[in-house]
Amino acid sequence: MSVRDWLDERMLMGVKLGLENCATLLSRLKNPHLDFPSIHVAGSNGKGSVCVQLSAAASASGLITGLFTSPHMVTVEERIRIDGRPISSETFDRLLGSVRDAAEMEPECSPTYFETTFLVAMLAFSEAGIERGIIETGLGGEYDATNVRPPSKSDLCILTTISKEHSGILGDTLVEIATAKVGIHRSGVPLIALQHDDLLVRQ
């Protein structure tokens, strides 16, 4: 089975919140996510646009910048960009092979599609020697796979506006959804939150 076929199989797993898969596989991959600091962005609306703008600003300031976003429009490589450019198909396939090898070690670990692309991104960023990562969450926050990064490697957390989405997973109210998403924030890390007009923010 090719690595791309293996990746396509991951789609059948759907959504799985939790950090266990990524923590296990990152350890087997020698923790590439610890090789660079990052900015972490969550929210319902505009988080992709915020990430792209942050990536462009960081690159313009002279930093080698890695950007991880989802979903992609045409090719999966779009999810993993360095200084604004998607990584090559050859690089993606090679690093995807490393992720599959790690997943097939005993005991086997079965990452989701999103988790797998995030793991490839961490390997790509480490290999490229990026100086700043811009990381967009999937649909959650506290239990989103991207939240496996430790506070010591986070420069800033950003929460964009919130809307009612994925209520079956994150909660039925804006407050519940916002609480889940703001879970990316860690003590000692600066947080920027865009206030939603309909969301009661409790001080």
CSV table of C-alpha atoms in Angstrom, one decimal, residues 2-156:
chain,number,residue,atom,x,y,z
A,2,SER,CA,1.4,3.4,-0.9
A,3,VAL,CA,1.7,6.1,1.7
A,4,ARG,CA,-1.0,8.1,0.0
A,5,ASP,CA,-3.4,5.2,0.1
A,6,TRP,CA,-2.5,4.8,3.8
A,7,LEU,CA,-3.3,8.5,4.4
A,8,ASP,CA,-6.6,8.2,2.5
A,9,GLU,CA,-7.6,5.3,4.9
A,10,ARG,CA,-7.2,7.8,7.8
A,11,MET,CA,-10.3,9.6,6.5
A,12,LEU,CA,-12.4,6.7,7.5
A,13,MET,CA,-11.5,7.3,11.2
A,14,GLY,CA,-13.4,10.6,11.3
A,15,VAL,CA,-12.8,13.1,14.1
A,16,LYS,CA,-11.0,12.1,17.3
A,17,LEU,CA,-10.4,14.6,20.0
A,18,GLY,CA,-7.5,13.9,22.3
A,19,LEU,CA,-3.7,14.3,22.5
A,20,GLU,CA,-2.7,10.6,23.0
A,21,ASN,CA,-2.1,9.7,19.4
A,22,CYS,CA,0.1,12.7,18.6
A,23,ALA,CA,1.9,12.5,21.9
A,24,THR,CA,2.8,8.9,21.3
A,25,LEU,CA,3.8,9.4,17.7
A,26,LEU,CA,5.8,12.6,18.3
A,27,SER,CA,7.8,10.7,20.9
A,28,ARG,CA,8.6,8.0,18.4
A,29,LEU,CA,9.6,10.6,15.9
A,30,LYS,CA,12.0,12.2,18.4
A,31,ASN,CA,9.8,15.2,19.2
A,32,PRO,CA,10.2,17.5,16.2
A,33,HIS,CA,7.5,19.8,17.6
A,34,LEU,CA,10.0,20.9,20.3
A,35,ASP,CA,12.4,22.4,17.8
A,36,PHE,CA,10.7,25.8,17.3
A,37,PRO,CA,8.4,28.3,19.0
A,38,SER,CA,4.9,28.9,17.6
A,39,ILE,CA,1.8,31.0,17.7
A,40,HIS,CA,-1.4,28.9,18.2
A,41,VAL,CA,-4.8,30.0,16.7
A,42,ALA,CA,-8.2,28.7,17.5
A,43,GLY,CA,-11.8,29.9,16.9
A,44,SER,CA,-14.8,29.4,14.6
A,45,ASN,CA,-14.4,32.3,12.1
A,46,GLY,CA,-11.4,33.7,10.5
A,47,LYS,CA,-8.7,31.6,12.1
A,48,GLY,CA,-7.3,30.5,8.7
A,49,SER,CA,-7.0,34.1,7.5
A,50,VAL,CA,-5.4,35.2,10.8
A,51,CYS,CA,-2.8,32.4,10.4
A,52,VAL,CA,-2.0,33.3,6.8
A,53,GLN,CA,-1.5,37.0,7.8
A,54,LEU,CA,0.7,36.1,10.7
A,55,SER,CA,2.8,33.8,8.5
A,56,ALA,CA,3.2,36.5,5.9
A,57,ALA,CA,4.2,39.0,8.6
A,58,ALA,CA,6.7,36.7,10.2
A,59,SER,CA,8.3,35.8,6.8
A,60,ALA,CA,8.4,39.5,5.9
A,61,SER,CA,10.3,40.2,9.1
A,62,GLY,CA,13.0,37.7,8.1
A,63,LEU,CA,11.9,34.7,10.1
A,64,ILE,CA,11.8,31.2,8.4
A,65,THR,CA,8.1,30.5,9.1
A,66,GLY,CA,6.1,27.3,9.0
A,67,LEU,CA,2.3,27.5,8.6
A,68,PHE,CA,-0.1,24.6,9.3
A,69,THR,CA,-3.7,25.0,8.4
A,70,SER,CA,-6.7,22.9,7.4
A,71,PRO,CA,-8.6,21.9,5.4
A,72,HIS,CA,-6.9,22.2,2.0
A,73,MET,CA,-8.5,23.4,-1.2
A,74,VAL,CA,-6.8,21.3,-3.9
A,75,THR,CA,-3.7,19.3,-2.6
A,76,VAL,CA,-2.9,18.2,0.9
A,77,GLU,CA,0.5,19.8,0.7
A,78,GLU,CA,-1.3,23.2,1.0
A,79,ARG,CA,-1.7,22.4,4.7
A,80,ILE,CA,2.0,22.6,5.3
A,81,ARG,CA,3.7,25.7,4.1
A,82,ILE,CA,7.2,27.2,4.6
A,83,ASP,CA,7.5,30.9,4.0
A,84,GLY,CA,4.2,30.8,2.2
A,85,ARG,CA,5.0,27.9,-0.1
A,86,PRO,CA,3.5,24.4,0.2
A,87,ILE,CA,6.1,21.7,0.8
A,88,SER,CA,6.8,19.5,-2.2
A,89,SER,CA,4.9,16.2,-2.9
A,90,GLU,CA,8.2,14.4,-2.6
A,91,THR,CA,8.9,15.9,0.8
A,92,PHE,CA,5.4,15.2,2.0
A,93,ASP,CA,5.5,11.6,0.9
A,94,ARG,CA,8.9,11.0,2.5
A,95,LEU,CA,7.8,12.4,5.8
A,96,LEU,CA,4.4,10.7,5.6
A,97,GLY,CA,6.3,7.5,5.3
A,98,SER,CA,8.1,8.3,8.6
A,99,VAL,CA,4.8,8.9,10.3
A,100,ARG,CA,3.4,5.6,9.0
A,101,ASP,CA,6.5,3.7,10.2
A,102,ALA,CA,6.0,5.3,13.7
A,103,ALA,CA,2.3,4.4,13.7
A,104,GLU,CA,3.1,0.8,12.8
A,105,MET,CA,5.5,0.2,15.6
A,106,GLU,CA,4.3,-2.0,18.4
A,107,PRO,CA,1.9,-1.2,20.0
A,108,GLU,CA,0.3,0.2,16.8
A,109,CYS,CA,-1.2,3.6,16.9
A,110,SER,CA,-3.8,4.8,14.4
A,111,PRO,CA,-3.8,8.6,13.9
A,112,THR,CA,-6.7,10.3,12.1
A,113,TYR,CA,-6.2,12.2,8.8
A,114,PHE,CA,-5.9,15.5,10.6
A,115,GLU,CA,-3.4,14.1,13.2
A,116,THR,CA,-1.3,12.6,10.4
A,117,THR,CA,-1.0,15.8,8.5
A,118,PHE,CA,-0.2,17.7,11.7
A,119,LEU,CA,2.6,15.2,12.4
A,120,VAL,CA,4.0,15.6,8.9
A,121,ALA,CA,4.0,19.3,9.4
A,122,MET,CA,6.0,19.0,12.6
A,123,LEU,CA,8.6,16.9,10.8
A,124,ALA,CA,8.7,19.3,7.9
A,125,PHE,CA,9.1,22.3,10.1
A,126,SER,CA,11.8,20.7,12.1
A,127,GLU,CA,13.7,19.6,9.0
A,128,ALA,CA,13.5,23.0,7.4
A,129,GLY,CA,14.8,24.7,10.6
A,130,ILE,CA,11.9,27.1,10.9
A,131,GLU,CA,12.2,29.9,13.4
A,132,ARG,CA,8.5,30.4,14.0
A,133,GLY,CA,5.5,28.1,13.6
A,134,ILE,CA,1.9,29.3,13.0
A,135,ILE,CA,-0.4,26.5,14.0
A,136,GLU,CA,-4.2,26.5,13.3
A,137,THR,CA,-6.3,24.1,15.4
A,138,GLY,CA,-8.7,21.7,13.8
A,139,LEU,CA,-12.2,22.0,15.3
A,140,GLY,CA,-11.4,22.1,19.0
A,141,GLY,CA,-8.9,23.6,21.4
A,142,GLU,CA,-8.0,21.9,24.7
A,143,TYR,CA,-8.3,18.4,23.2
A,144,ASP,CA,-7.3,19.3,19.6
A,145,ALA,CA,-4.3,17.4,18.4
A,146,THR,CA,-2.3,20.6,17.9
A,147,ASN,CA,-2.5,21.3,21.6
A,148,VAL,CA,0.2,18.7,22.3
A,149,ARG,CA,2.8,21.5,22.1
A,150,PRO,CA,4.1,22.6,25.5
A,151,PRO,CA,3.7,26.1,26.9
A,152,SER,CA,7.4,26.7,26.7
A,153,LYS,CA,7.2,26.5,22.9
A,154,SER,CA,4.2,28.9,22.6
A,155,ASP,CA,4.8,32.6,22.1
A,156,LEU,CA,1.1,33.6,21.8
